[in-house]
Amino acid sequence: EDKVVQSPLSLVVHEGDTVTLNCSYEVTNFRSLLWYKQEKKAPTFLFMLTSSGIEKKSGRLSSILDKKELFSILNITATQTGDSAIYLCAVIPRGSTLGRLYFGRGTQLTVWP
Amino acid sequence: NAGVTQTPKFRILKIGQSMTLQCTQDMNHNYMYWYRQDPGMGLKLIYYSVGAGITDKGEVPNGYNVSRSTTEDFPLRLELAAPSQTSVYFCASTGGNSPLHFGNGTRLTVT
Protein backbone atom coordinates (compact mmCIF):
# COMPACT_ATOMS: atom_id res chain seq x y z
CA GLU A 1 0.00 0.00 0.00
CA ASP A 2 1.61 3.21 -1.19
CA LYS A 3 1.94 5.98 1.32
CA VAL A 4 2.94 8.51 -1.34
CA VAL A 5 1.03 8.67 -4.62
CA GLN A 6 2.22 10.69 -7.57
CA SER A 7 0.29 11.63 -10.68
CA PRO A 8 0.49 11.46 -13.54
CA LEU A 9 2.96 8.59 -13.79
CA SER A 10 4.14 9.87 -17.14
CA LEU A 11 3.73 13.07 -19.10
CA VAL A 12 4.89 14.17 -22.55
CA VAL A 13 4.94 17.87 -23.42
CA HIS A 14 6.59 20.22 -25.88
CA GLU A 15 9.21 22.80 -25.04
CA GLY A 16 7.66 25.93 -23.63
CA ASP A 17 4.70 24.16 -22.03
CA THR A 18 3.93 24.50 -18.32
CA VAL A 19 3.47 21.31 -16.32
CA THR A 20 2.05 20.53 -12.89
CA LEU A 21 3.08 17.36 -11.10
CA ASN A 22 1.03 16.09 -8.18
CA CYS A 23 1.93 14.30 -4.98
CA SER A 24 -0.50 13.13 -2.30
CA TYR A 25 0.49 11.31 0.85
CA GLU A 26 -0.99 9.35 3.73
CA VAL A 27 1.86 9.54 6.23
CA THR A 28 0.67 10.41 9.71
CA ASN A 29 2.64 12.75 11.94
CA PHE A 30 4.14 14.33 8.91
CA ARG A 31 7.47 16.17 9.12
CA SER A 32 8.50 17.30 5.64
CA LEU A 33 7.93 16.63 1.95
CA LEU A 34 10.76 16.62 -0.55
CA TRP A 35 11.00 16.75 -4.34
CA TYR A 36 13.89 15.17 -6.23
CA LYS A 37 14.82 15.12 -9.92
CA GLN A 38 16.30 11.91 -11.29
CA GLU A 39 17.95 11.83 -14.67
CA LYS A 40 20.17 8.92 -15.61
CA LYS A 41 21.66 8.32 -12.21
CA ALA A 42 21.32 9.71 -8.70
CA PRO A 43 18.28 11.70 -7.57
CA THR A 44 19.17 15.33 -7.00
CA PHE A 45 17.42 17.48 -4.43
CA LEU A 46 14.99 20.19 -5.56
CA PHE A 47 12.85 21.34 -2.63
CA MET A 48 11.98 20.57 0.96
CA LEU A 49 8.58 21.76 2.18
CA THR A 50 7.58 21.85 5.80
CA SER A 51 4.97 24.57 6.11
CA SER A 52 1.63 24.80 4.36
CA GLY A 53 0.99 27.51 1.81
CA ILE A 54 4.54 28.76 1.45
CA GLU A 55 5.80 28.46 -2.11
CA LYS A 56 9.38 27.50 -2.73
CA LYS A 57 10.86 28.67 -6.00
CA SER A 58 14.02 28.01 -7.96
CA GLY A 59 14.17 29.47 -11.44
CA ARG A 60 11.36 27.95 -13.49
CA LEU A 61 10.48 25.40 -10.81
CA SER A 62 8.20 26.04 -7.88
CA SER A 63 6.45 23.90 -5.30
CA ILE A 64 3.84 24.31 -2.61
CA LEU A 65 2.47 22.13 0.16
CA ASP A 66 -1.07 21.79 1.50
CA LYS A 67 -0.86 19.95 4.83
CA LYS A 68 -4.58 20.05 5.41
CA GLU A 69 -5.40 18.30 2.13
CA LEU A 70 -2.18 16.21 2.27
CA PHE A 71 -0.75 17.06 -1.12
CA SER A 72 1.94 19.00 -2.89
CA ILE A 73 2.43 20.21 -6.45
CA LEU A 74 5.56 20.87 -8.45
CA ASN A 75 5.23 23.38 -11.27
CA ILE A 76 7.66 23.77 -14.13
CA THR A 77 7.13 26.73 -16.45
CA ALA A 78 8.58 27.20 -19.95
CA THR A 79 9.79 23.60 -20.00
CA GLN A 80 13.05 22.72 -21.74
CA THR A 81 14.39 19.38 -23.03
CA GLY A 82 16.77 19.38 -20.07
CA ASP A 83 13.75 19.08 -17.76
CA SER A 84 13.17 15.55 -19.05
CA ALA A 85 13.58 13.31 -16.01
CA ILE A 86 11.74 11.37 -13.36
CA TYR A 87 10.44 13.64 -10.61
CA LEU A 88 10.22 11.94 -7.24
CA CYS A 89 8.18 13.04 -4.26
CA ALA A 90 9.11 11.76 -0.80
CA VAL A 91 7.77 12.24 2.71
CA ILE A 92 9.55 12.13 6.07
CA PRO A 93 7.42 10.98 9.01
CA ARG A 94 7.73 13.06 12.17
CA GLY A 95 10.42 11.70 14.45
CA SER A 96 12.39 10.18 11.57
CA THR A 97 15.80 11.28 10.42
CA LEU A 98 16.02 13.41 7.27
CA GLY A 99 17.15 10.36 5.33
CA ARG A 100 14.30 7.99 6.17
CA LEU A 101 12.04 8.78 3.26
CA TYR A 102 8.90 7.23 1.79
CA PHE A 103 9.02 7.76 -1.95
CA GLY A 104 6.29 7.83 -4.55
CA ARG A 105 6.76 6.02 -7.86
CA GLY A 106 7.72 9.20 -9.64
CA THR A 107 6.44 11.10 -12.67
CA GLN A 108 8.36 10.48 -15.89
CA LEU A 109 8.42 13.83 -17.71
CA THR A 110 9.47 13.93 -21.35
CA VAL A 111 9.92 17.30 -23.04
CA TRP A 112 10.07 17.24 -26.84
CA PRO A 113 11.83 20.03 -28.74
CA ASN B 1 35.01 16.50 -3.12
CA ALA B 2 33.71 13.12 -4.27
CA GLY B 3 30.50 13.03 -2.17
CA VAL B 4 28.97 9.54 -2.08
CA THR B 5 30.83 6.91 -4.11
CA GLN B 6 29.38 3.51 -4.96
CA THR B 7 31.12 0.54 -6.50
CA PRO B 8 30.65 -1.37 -8.70
CA LYS B 9 28.45 0.50 -11.19
CA PHE B 10 27.10 -2.71 -12.71
CA ARG B 11 27.11 -6.36 -11.70
CA ILE B 12 25.54 -9.58 -12.90
CA LEU B 13 25.17 -12.36 -10.34
CA LYS B 14 23.97 -15.91 -10.59
CA ILE B 15 21.29 -17.13 -8.20
CA GLY B 16 22.83 -18.11 -4.90
CA GLN B 17 26.01 -16.07 -5.29
CA SER B 18 26.98 -13.42 -2.78
CA MET B 19 28.44 -9.97 -3.14
CA THR B 20 29.08 -6.72 -1.33
CA LEU B 21 28.04 -3.34 -2.68
CA GLN B 22 30.47 -0.72 -1.50
CA CYS B 23 29.55 2.81 -0.39
CA THR B 24 31.83 5.48 0.95
CA GLN B 25 31.31 9.17 1.65
CA ASP B 26 33.83 11.92 2.34
CA MET B 27 31.48 14.49 3.90
CA ASN B 28 31.81 13.21 7.49
CA HIS B 29 28.08 12.46 7.54
CA ASN B 30 26.79 10.39 10.44
CA TYR B 31 23.63 9.17 8.69
CA MET B 32 23.86 6.71 5.82
CA TYR B 33 21.17 4.79 3.95
CA TRP B 34 20.69 2.05 1.39
CA TYR B 35 17.73 2.25 -0.97
CA ARG B 36 16.67 0.03 -3.85
CA GLN B 37 14.72 1.19 -6.89
CA ASP B 38 12.80 -1.27 -9.03
CA PRO B 39 11.59 -0.22 -12.51
CA GLY B 40 8.55 2.05 -12.29
CA MET B 41 8.67 2.04 -8.52
CA GLY B 42 9.81 4.49 -5.89
CA LEU B 43 12.91 4.00 -3.82
CA LYS B 44 12.50 1.75 -0.80
CA LEU B 45 14.72 1.83 2.27
CA ILE B 46 16.70 -1.35 2.97
CA TYR B 47 18.93 -0.44 5.93
CA TYR B 48 20.24 2.69 7.53
CA SER B 49 22.82 3.79 10.05
CA VAL B 50 22.89 6.83 12.36
CA GLY B 51 26.57 6.45 13.18
CA ALA B 52 29.50 4.08 13.30
CA GLY B 53 28.54 0.83 14.99
CA ILE B 54 24.78 1.45 14.73
CA THR B 55 22.53 0.00 12.03
CA ASP B 56 18.80 -0.58 11.71
CA LYS B 57 16.31 -2.13 9.31
CA GLY B 58 14.26 -0.17 6.84
CA GLU B 59 11.17 -1.24 4.86
CA VAL B 60 12.71 -4.11 2.86
CA PRO B 61 15.70 -5.62 4.78
CA ASN B 62 15.18 -9.32 4.01
CA GLY B 63 18.08 -10.88 2.11
CA TYR B 64 20.54 -8.12 3.01
CA ASN B 65 23.03 -7.29 5.74
CA VAL B 66 25.01 -4.17 6.54
CA SER B 67 27.81 -3.04 8.79
CA ARG B 68 29.15 0.37 9.79
CA SER B 69 32.62 0.08 11.23
CA THR B 70 33.68 3.59 10.18
CA THR B 71 31.89 6.88 9.56
CA GLU B 72 32.90 6.81 5.88
CA ASP B 73 31.88 3.30 4.80
CA PHE B 74 28.52 1.53 4.73
CA PRO B 75 28.71 -1.71 2.70
CA LEU B 76 25.61 -3.72 1.78
CA ARG B 77 25.94 -7.49 1.66
CA LEU B 78 23.80 -9.92 -0.34
CA GLU B 79 24.38 -13.46 0.91
CA LEU B 80 22.26 -15.62 -1.41
CA ALA B 81 21.29 -13.61 -4.45
CA ALA B 82 17.76 -14.10 -5.77
CA PRO B 83 16.10 -12.75 -8.95
CA SER B 84 13.88 -10.55 -6.74
CA GLN B 85 17.02 -8.63 -5.80
CA THR B 86 17.51 -7.41 -9.36
CA SER B 87 17.34 -3.66 -8.90
CA VAL B 88 19.27 -0.42 -8.80
CA TYR B 89 20.81 0.20 -5.40
CA PHE B 90 21.45 3.71 -4.11
CA CYS B 91 23.53 4.66 -1.13
CA ALA B 92 22.91 8.06 0.43
CA SER B 93 24.11 10.15 3.33
CA THR B 94 23.20 13.24 5.30
CA GLY B 95 24.70 15.23 8.14
CA GLY B 96 21.28 15.29 9.80
CA ASN B 97 20.11 18.79 8.89
CA SER B 98 20.33 18.60 5.13
CA PRO B 99 18.61 16.53 2.44
CA LEU B 100 20.11 13.27 1.28
CA HIS B 101 23.13 13.15 -1.01
CA PHE B 102 22.83 10.12 -3.26
CA GLY B 103 25.52 8.05 -4.94
CA ASN B 104 25.20 7.19 -8.63
CA GLY B 105 23.85 3.73 -7.96
CA THR B 106 24.77 0.11 -8.60
CA ARG B 107 22.71 -1.74 -11.21
CA LEU B 108 22.47 -5.38 -10.14
CA THR B 109 21.03 -8.21 -12.23
CA VAL B 110 20.49 -11.67 -10.73
CA THR B 111 19.90 -14.47 -13.25
PDB file of C-alpha atoms in Angstrom:
ATOM      1  CA  GLU A   1       0.000   0.000   0.000  1.00  0.00           C
ATOM      2  CA  ASP A   2       1.611   3.215  -1.189  1.00  0.00           C
ATOM      3  CA  LYS A   3       1.935   5.983   1.323  1.00  0.00           C
ATOM      4  CA  VAL A   4       2.938   8.510  -1.342  1.00  0.00           C
ATOM      5  CA  VAL A   5       1.031   8.670  -4.620  1.00  0.00           C
ATOM      6  CA  GLN A   6       2.224  10.688  -7.573  1.00  0.00           C
ATOM      7  CA  SER A   7       0.287  11.628 -10.676  1.00  0.00           C
ATOM      8  CA  PRO A   8       0.490  11.465 -13.543  1.00  0.00           C
ATOM      9  CA  LEU A   9       2.964   8.593 -13.789  1.00  0.00           C
ATOM     10  CA  SER A  10       4.136   9.865 -17.140  1.00  0.00           C
ATOM     11  CA  LEU A  11       3.734  13.074 -19.096  1.00  0.00           C
ATOM     12  CA  VAL A  12       4.885  14.168 -22.554  1.00  0.00           C
ATOM     13  CA  VAL A  13       4.937  17.866 -23.419  1.00  0.00           C
ATOM     14  CA  HIS A  14       6.595  20.216 -25.878  1.00  0.00           C
ATOM     15  CA  GLU A  15       9.209  22.803 -25.036  1.00  0.00           C
ATOM     16  CA  GLY A  16       7.661  25.931 -23.630  1.00  0.00           C
ATOM     17  CA  ASP A  17       4.699  24.163 -22.031  1.00  0.00           C
ATOM     18  CA  THR A  18       3.926  24.498 -18.323  1.00  0.00           C
ATOM     19  CA  VAL A  19       3.470  21.308 -16.316  1.00  0.00           C
ATOM     20  CA  THR A  20       2.054  20.529 -12.888  1.00  0.00           C
ATOM     21  CA  LEU A  21       3.078  17.358 -11.095  1.00  0.00           C
ATOM     22  CA  ASN A  22       1.034  16.091  -8.176  1.00  0.00           C
ATOM     23  CA  CYS A  23       1.934  14.299  -4.976  1.00  0.00           C
ATOM     24  CA  SER A  24      -0.498  13.128  -2.303  1.00  0.00           C
ATOM     25  CA  TYR A  25       0.486  11.309   0.851  1.00  0.00           C
ATOM     26  CA  GLU A  26      -0.995   9.355   3.735  1.00  0.00           C
ATOM     27  CA  VAL A  27       1.857   9.542   6.230  1.00  0.00           C
ATOM     28  CA  THR A  28       0.670  10.410   9.710  1.00  0.00           C
ATOM     29  CA  ASN A  29       2.643  12.748  11.936  1.00  0.00           C
ATOM     30  CA  PHE A  30       4.141  14.328   8.906  1.00  0.00           C
ATOM     31  CA  ARG A  31       7.468  16.167   9.118  1.00  0.00           C
ATOM     32  CA  SER A  32       8.502  17.300   5.637  1.00  0.00           C
ATOM     33  CA  LEU A  33       7.929  16.625   1.952  1.00  0.00           C
ATOM     34  CA  LEU A  34      10.755  16.622  -0.555  1.00  0.00           C
ATOM     35  CA  TRP A  35      10.997  16.746  -4.343  1.00  0.00           C
ATOM     36  CA  TYR A  36      13.888  15.173  -6.229  1.00  0.00           C
ATOM     37  CA  LYS A  37      14.818  15.122  -9.915  1.00  0.00           C
ATOM     38  CA  GLN A  38      16.298  11.909 -11.287  1.00  0.00           C
ATOM     39  CA  GLU A  39      17.948  11.834 -14.674  1.00  0.00           C
ATOM     40  CA  LYS A  40      20.168   8.915 -15.612  1.00  0.00           C
ATOM     41  CA  LYS A  41      21.658   8.322 -12.207  1.00  0.00           C
ATOM     42  CA  ALA A  42      21.322   9.711  -8.702  1.00  0.00           C
ATOM     43  CA  PRO A  43      18.280  11.699  -7.568  1.00  0.00           C
ATOM     44  CA  THR A  44      19.170  15.328  -6.999  1.00  0.00           C
ATOM     45  CA  PHE A  45      17.421  17.482  -4.432  1.00  0.00           C
ATOM     46  CA  LEU A  46      14.990  20.187  -5.563  1.00  0.00           C
ATOM     47  CA  PHE A  47      12.848  21.340  -2.633  1.00  0.00           C
ATOM     48  CA  MET A  48      11.979  20.567   0.956  1.00  0.00           C
ATOM     49  CA  LEU A  49       8.582  21.760   2.179  1.00  0.00           C
ATOM     50  CA  THR A  50       7.580  21.854   5.796  1.00  0.00           C
ATOM     51  CA  SER A  51       4.967  24.573   6.111  1.00  0.00           C
ATOM     52  CA  SER A  52       1.632  24.796   4.355  1.00  0.00           C
ATOM     53  CA  GLY A  53       0.987  27.511   1.811  1.00  0.00           C
ATOM     54  CA  ILE A  54       4.544  28.755   1.453  1.00  0.00           C
ATOM     55  CA  GLU A  55       5.797  28.465  -2.110  1.00  0.00           C
ATOM     56  CA  LYS A  56       9.383  27.504  -2.729  1.00  0.00           C
ATOM     57  CA  LYS A  57      10.856  28.668  -5.996  1.00  0.00           C
ATOM     58  CA  SER A  58      14.018  28.007  -7.956  1.00  0.00           C
ATOM     59  CA  GLY A  59      14.172  29.465 -11.443  1.00  0.00           C
ATOM     60  CA  ARG A  60      11.360  27.946 -13.494  1.00  0.00           C
ATOM     61  CA  LEU A  61      10.485  25.400 -10.806  1.00  0.00           C
ATOM     62  CA  SER A  62       8.203  26.036  -7.877  1.00  0.00           C
ATOM     63  CA  SER A  63       6.445  23.901  -5.302  1.00  0.00           C
ATOM     64  CA  ILE A  64       3.843  24.310  -2.610  1.00  0.00           C
ATOM     65  CA  LEU A  65       2.467  22.132   0.163  1.00  0.00           C
ATOM     66  CA  ASP A  66      -1.075  21.790   1.497  1.00  0.00           C
ATOM     67  CA  LYS A  67      -0.855  19.950   4.828  1.00  0.00           C
ATOM     68  CA  LYS A  68      -4.584  20.050   5.413  1.00  0.00           C
ATOM     69  CA  GLU A  69      -5.399  18.305   2.134  1.00  0.00           C
ATOM     70  CA  LEU A  70      -2.180  16.211   2.274  1.00  0.00           C
ATOM     71  CA  PHE A  71      -0.754  17.055  -1.124  1.00  0.00           C
ATOM     72  CA  SER A  72       1.942  19.005  -2.889  1.00  0.00           C
ATOM     73  CA  ILE A  73       2.430  20.213  -6.446  1.00  0.00           C
ATOM     74  CA  LEU A  74       5.561  20.868  -8.447  1.00  0.00           C
ATOM     75  CA  ASN A  75       5.235  23.378 -11.274  1.00  0.00           C
ATOM     76  CA  ILE A  76       7.660  23.766 -14.131  1.00  0.00           C
ATOM     77  CA  THR A  77       7.126  26.726 -16.445  1.00  0.00           C
ATOM     78  CA  ALA A  78       8.577  27.196 -19.948  1.00  0.00           C
ATOM     79  CA  THR A  79       9.793  23.598 -20.002  1.00  0.00           C
ATOM     80  CA  GLN A  80      13.050  22.715 -21.743  1.00  0.00           C
ATOM     81  CA  THR A  81      14.386  19.385 -23.032  1.00  0.00           C
ATOM     82  CA  GLY A  82      16.768  19.380 -20.071  1.00  0.00           C
ATOM     83  CA  ASP A  83      13.749  19.082 -17.756  1.00  0.00           C
ATOM     84  CA  SER A  84      13.166  15.548 -19.051  1.00  0.00           C
ATOM     85  CA  ALA A  85      13.581  13.313 -16.009  1.00  0.00           C
ATOM     86  CA  ILE A  86      11.744  11.368 -13.358  1.00  0.00           C
ATOM     87  CA  TYR A  87      10.443  13.644 -10.606  1.00  0.00           C
ATOM     88  CA  LEU A  88      10.224  11.940  -7.236  1.00  0.00           C
ATOM     89  CA  CYS A  89       8.178  13.040  -4.260  1.00  0.00           C
ATOM     90  CA  ALA A  90       9.110  11.763  -0.797  1.00  0.00           C
ATOM     91  CA  VAL A  91       7.775  12.235   2.707  1.00  0.00           C
ATOM     92  CA  ILE A  92       9.545  12.128   6.065  1.00  0.00           C
ATOM     93  CA  PRO A  93       7.424  10.985   9.014  1.00  0.00           C
ATOM     94  CA  ARG A  94       7.732  13.059  12.170  1.00  0.00           C
ATOM     95  CA  GLY A  95      10.417  11.698  14.449  1.00  0.00           C
ATOM     96  CA  SER A  96      12.386  10.181  11.572  1.00  0.00           C
ATOM     97  CA  THR A  97      15.795  11.283  10.419  1.00  0.00           C
ATOM     98  CA  LEU A  98      16.024  13.405   7.273  1.00  0.00           C
ATOM     99  CA  GLY A  99      17.154  10.362   5.333  1.00  0.00           C
ATOM    100  CA  ARG A 100      14.305   7.995   6.174  1.00  0.00           C
ATOM    101  CA  LEU A 101      12.039   8.781   3.262  1.00  0.00           C
ATOM    102  CA  TYR A 102       8.899   7.228   1.794  1.00  0.00           C
ATOM    103  CA  PHE A 103       9.024   7.762  -1.955  1.00  0.00           C
ATOM    104  CA  GLY A 104       6.293   7.834  -4.552  1.00  0.00           C
ATOM    105  CA  ARG A 105       6.758   6.017  -7.861  1.00  0.00           C
ATOM    106  CA  GLY A 106       7.719   9.198  -9.643  1.00  0.00           C
ATOM    107  CA  THR A 107       6.443  11.096 -12.672  1.00  0.00           C
ATOM    108  CA  GLN A 108       8.365  10.481 -15.889  1.00  0.00           C
ATOM    109  CA  LEU A 109       8.422  13.830 -17.713  1.00  0.00           C
ATOM    110  CA  THR A 110       9.475  13.925 -21.354  1.00  0.00           C
ATOM    111  CA  VAL A 111       9.916  17.298 -23.036  1.00  0.00           C
ATOM    112  CA  TRP A 112      10.072  17.243 -26.842  1.00  0.00           C
ATOM    113  CA  PRO A 113      11.827  20.031 -28.736  1.00  0.00           C
TER     114      PRO A 113
ATOM    115  CA  ASN B   1      35.012  16.504  -3.121  1.00  0.00           C
ATOM    116  CA  ALA B   2      33.706  13.115  -4.272  1.00  0.00           C
ATOM    117  CA  GLY B   3      30.502  13.034  -2.174  1.00  0.00           C
ATOM    118  CA  VAL B   4      28.973   9.536  -2.081  1.00  0.00           C
ATOM    119  CA  THR B   5      30.828   6.914  -4.108  1.00  0.00           C
ATOM    120  CA  GLN B   6      29.378   3.514  -4.963  1.00  0.00           C
ATOM    121  CA  THR B   7      31.121   0.544  -6.501  1.00  0.00           C
ATOM    122  CA  PRO B   8      30.648  -1.365  -8.697  1.00  0.00           C
ATOM    123  CA  LYS B   9      28.447   0.501 -11.186  1.00  0.00           C
ATOM    124  CA  PHE B  10      27.097  -2.714 -12.713  1.00  0.00           C
ATOM    125  CA  ARG B  11      27.114  -6.359 -11.695  1.00  0.00           C
ATOM    126  CA  ILE B  12      25.540  -9.577 -12.902  1.00  0.00           C
ATOM    127  CA  LEU B  13      25.167 -12.361 -10.338  1.00  0.00           C
ATOM    128  CA  LYS B  14      23.975 -15.909 -10.590  1.00  0.00           C
ATOM    129  CA  ILE B  15      21.289 -17.127  -8.203  1.00  0.00           C
ATOM    130  CA  GLY B  16      22.834 -18.109  -4.899  1.00  0.00           C
ATOM    131  CA  GLN B  17      26.012 -16.071  -5.290  1.00  0.00           C
ATOM    132  CA  SER B  18      26.977 -13.424  -2.776  1.00  0.00           C
ATOM    133  CA  MET B  19      28.437  -9.965  -3.143  1.00  0.00           C
ATOM    134  CA  THR B  20      29.082  -6.716  -1.328  1.00  0.00           C
ATOM    135  CA  LEU B  21      28.037  -3.341  -2.679  1.00  0.00           C
ATOM    136  CA  GLN B  22      30.469  -0.718  -1.499  1.00  0.00           C
ATOM    137  CA  CYS B  23      29.551   2.806  -0.395  1.00  0.00           C
ATOM    138  CA  THR B  24      31.834   5.479   0.949  1.00  0.00           C
ATOM    139  CA  GLN B  25      31.306   9.169   1.651  1.00  0.00           C
ATOM    140  CA  ASP B  26      33.828  11.917   2.344  1.00  0.00           C
ATOM    141  CA  MET B  27      31.480  14.487   3.905  1.00  0.00           C
ATOM    142  CA  ASN B  28      31.808  13.211   7.486  1.00  0.00           C
ATOM    143  CA  HIS B  29      28.083  12.458   7.542  1.00  0.00           C
ATOM    144  CA  ASN B  30      26.786  10.392  10.442  1.00  0.00           C
ATOM    145  CA  TYR B  31      23.631   9.172   8.694  1.00  0.00           C
ATOM    146  CA  MET B  32      23.860   6.709   5.822  1.00  0.00           C
ATOM    147  CA  TYR B  33      21.167   4.792   3.946  1.00  0.00           C
ATOM    148  CA  TRP B  34      20.687   2.049   1.388  1.00  0.00           C
ATOM    149  CA  TYR B  35      17.725   2.250  -0.974  1.00  0.00           C
ATOM    150  CA  ARG B  36      16.671   0.032  -3.850  1.00  0.00           C
ATOM    151  CA  GLN B  37      14.722   1.188  -6.888  1.00  0.00           C
ATOM    152  CA  ASP B  38      12.797  -1.273  -9.026  1.00  0.00           C
ATOM    153  CA  PRO B  39      11.590  -0.218 -12.507  1.00  0.00           C
ATOM    154  CA  GLY B  40       8.553   2.051 -12.292  1.00  0.00           C
ATOM    155  CA  MET B  41       8.665   2.043  -8.523  1.00  0.00           C
ATOM    156  CA  GLY B  42       9.807   4.491  -5.893  1.00  0.00           C
ATOM    157  CA  LEU B  43      12.905   3.998  -3.820  1.00  0.00           C
ATOM    158  CA  LYS B  44      12.503   1.750  -0.802  1.00  0.00           C
ATOM    159  CA  LEU B  45      14.719   1.830   2.271  1.00  0.00           C
ATOM    160  CA  ILE B  46      16.697  -1.353   2.965  1.00  0.00           C
ATOM    161  CA  TYR B  47      18.927  -0.439   5.930  1.00  0.00           C
ATOM    162  CA  TYR B  48      20.240   2.685   7.528  1.00  0.00           C
ATOM    163  CA  SER B  49      22.819   3.794  10.052  1.00  0.00           C
ATOM    164  CA  VAL B  50      22.890   6.825  12.356  1.00  0.00           C
ATOM    165  CA  GLY B  51      26.569   6.454  13.178  1.00  0.00           C
ATOM    166  CA  ALA B  52      29.500   4.081  13.300  1.00  0.00           C
ATOM    167  CA  GLY B  53      28.541   0.830  14.994  1.00  0.00           C
ATOM    168  CA  ILE B  54      24.778   1.454  14.726  1.00  0.00           C
ATOM    169  CA  THR B  55      22.534  -0.004  12.033  1.00  0.00           C
ATOM    170  CA  ASP B  56      18.803  -0.577  11.711  1.00  0.00           C
ATOM    171  CA  LYS B  57      16.313  -2.129   9.308  1.00  0.00           C
ATOM    172  CA  GLY B  58      14.260  -0.173   6.837  1.00  0.00           C
ATOM    173  CA  GLU B  59      11.174  -1.238   4.864  1.00  0.00           C
ATOM    174  CA  VAL B  60      12.710  -4.112   2.863  1.00  0.00           C
ATOM    175  CA  PRO B  61      15.699  -5.618   4.777  1.00  0.00           C
ATOM    176  CA  ASN B  62      15.182  -9.317   4.011  1.00  0.00           C
ATOM    177  CA  GLY B  63      18.081 -10.875   2.114  1.00  0.00           C
ATOM    178  CA  TYR B  64      20.541  -8.123   3.007  1.00  0.00           C
ATOM    179  CA  ASN B  65      23.026  -7.292   5.735  1.00  0.00           C
ATOM    180  CA  VAL B  66      25.007  -4.169   6.540  1.00  0.00           C
ATOM    181  CA  SER B  67      27.813  -3.045   8.788  1.00  0.00           C
ATOM    182  CA  ARG B  68      29.147   0.373   9.787  1.00  0.00           C
ATOM    183  CA  SER B  69      32.619   0.076  11.228  1.00  0.00           C
ATOM    184  CA  THR B  70      33.676   3.587  10.181  1.00  0.00           C
ATOM    185  CA  THR B  71      31.891   6.881   9.556  1.00  0.00           C
ATOM    186  CA  GLU B  72      32.899   6.806   5.885  1.00  0.00           C
ATOM    187  CA  ASP B  73      31.877   3.298   4.795  1.00  0.00           C
ATOM    188  CA  PHE B  74      28.523   1.532   4.728  1.00  0.00           C
ATOM    189  CA  PRO B  75      28.708  -1.712   2.702  1.00  0.00           C
ATOM    190  CA  LEU B  76      25.607  -3.717   1.775  1.00  0.00           C
ATOM    191  CA  ARG B  77      25.937  -7.488   1.664  1.00  0.00           C
ATOM    192  CA  LEU B  78      23.802  -9.918  -0.342  1.00  0.00           C
ATOM    193  CA  GLU B  79      24.384 -13.457   0.910  1.00  0.00           C
ATOM    194  CA  LEU B  80      22.258 -15.618  -1.406  1.00  0.00           C
ATOM    195  CA  ALA B  81      21.294 -13.607  -4.445  1.00  0.00           C
ATOM    196  CA  ALA B  82      17.760 -14.100  -5.768  1.00  0.00           C
ATOM    197  CA  PRO B  83      16.100 -12.754  -8.950  1.00  0.00           C
ATOM    198  CA  SER B  84      13.880 -10.555  -6.742  1.00  0.00           C
ATOM    199  CA  GLN B  85      17.024  -8.626  -5.795  1.00  0.00           C
ATOM    200  CA  THR B  86      17.507  -7.411  -9.361  1.00  0.00           C
ATOM    201  CA  SER B  87      17.336  -3.663  -8.897  1.00  0.00           C
ATOM    202  CA  VAL B  88      19.270  -0.422  -8.802  1.00  0.00           C
ATOM    203  CA  TYR B  89      20.811   0.200  -5.405  1.00  0.00           C
ATOM    204  CA  PHE B  90      21.453   3.705  -4.110  1.00  0.00           C
ATOM    205  CA  CYS B  91      23.526   4.658  -1.133  1.00  0.00           C
ATOM    206  CA  ALA B  92      22.911   8.057   0.425  1.00  0.00           C
ATOM    207  CA  SER B  93      24.114  10.151   3.328  1.00  0.00           C
ATOM    208  CA  THR B  94      23.201  13.245   5.304  1.00  0.00           C
ATOM    209  CA  GLY B  95      24.697  15.231   8.137  1.00  0.00           C
ATOM    210  CA  GLY B  96      21.283  15.294   9.799  1.00  0.00           C
ATOM    211  CA  ASN B  97      20.109  18.786   8.890  1.00  0.00           C
ATOM    212  CA  SER B  98      20.331  18.599   5.128  1.00  0.00           C
ATOM    213  CA  PRO B  99      18.607  16.528   2.443  1.00  0.00           C
ATOM    214  CA  LEU B 100      20.113  13.274   1.283  1.00  0.00           C
ATOM    215  CA  HIS B 101      23.133  13.151  -1.010  1.00  0.00           C
ATOM    216  CA  PHE B 102      22.827  10.117  -3.261  1.00  0.00           C
ATOM    217  CA  GLY B 103      25.517   8.053  -4.939  1.00  0.00           C
ATOM    218  CA  ASN B 104      25.198   7.193  -8.631  1.00  0.00           C
ATOM    219  CA  GLY B 105      23.848   3.735  -7.959  1.00  0.00           C
ATOM    220  CA  THR B 106      24.774   0.110  -8.601  1.00  0.00           C
ATOM    221  CA  ARG B 107      22.713  -1.737 -11.212  1.00  0.00           C
ATOM    222  CA  LEU B 108      22.466  -5.380 -10.138  1.00  0.00           C
ATOM    223  CA  THR B 109      21.030  -8.213 -12.228  1.00  0.00           C
ATOM    224  CA  VAL B 110      20.488 -11.671 -10.729  1.00  0.00           C
ATOM    225  CA  THR B 111      19.905 -14.475 -13.249  1.00  0.00           C
TER     226      THR B 111
END
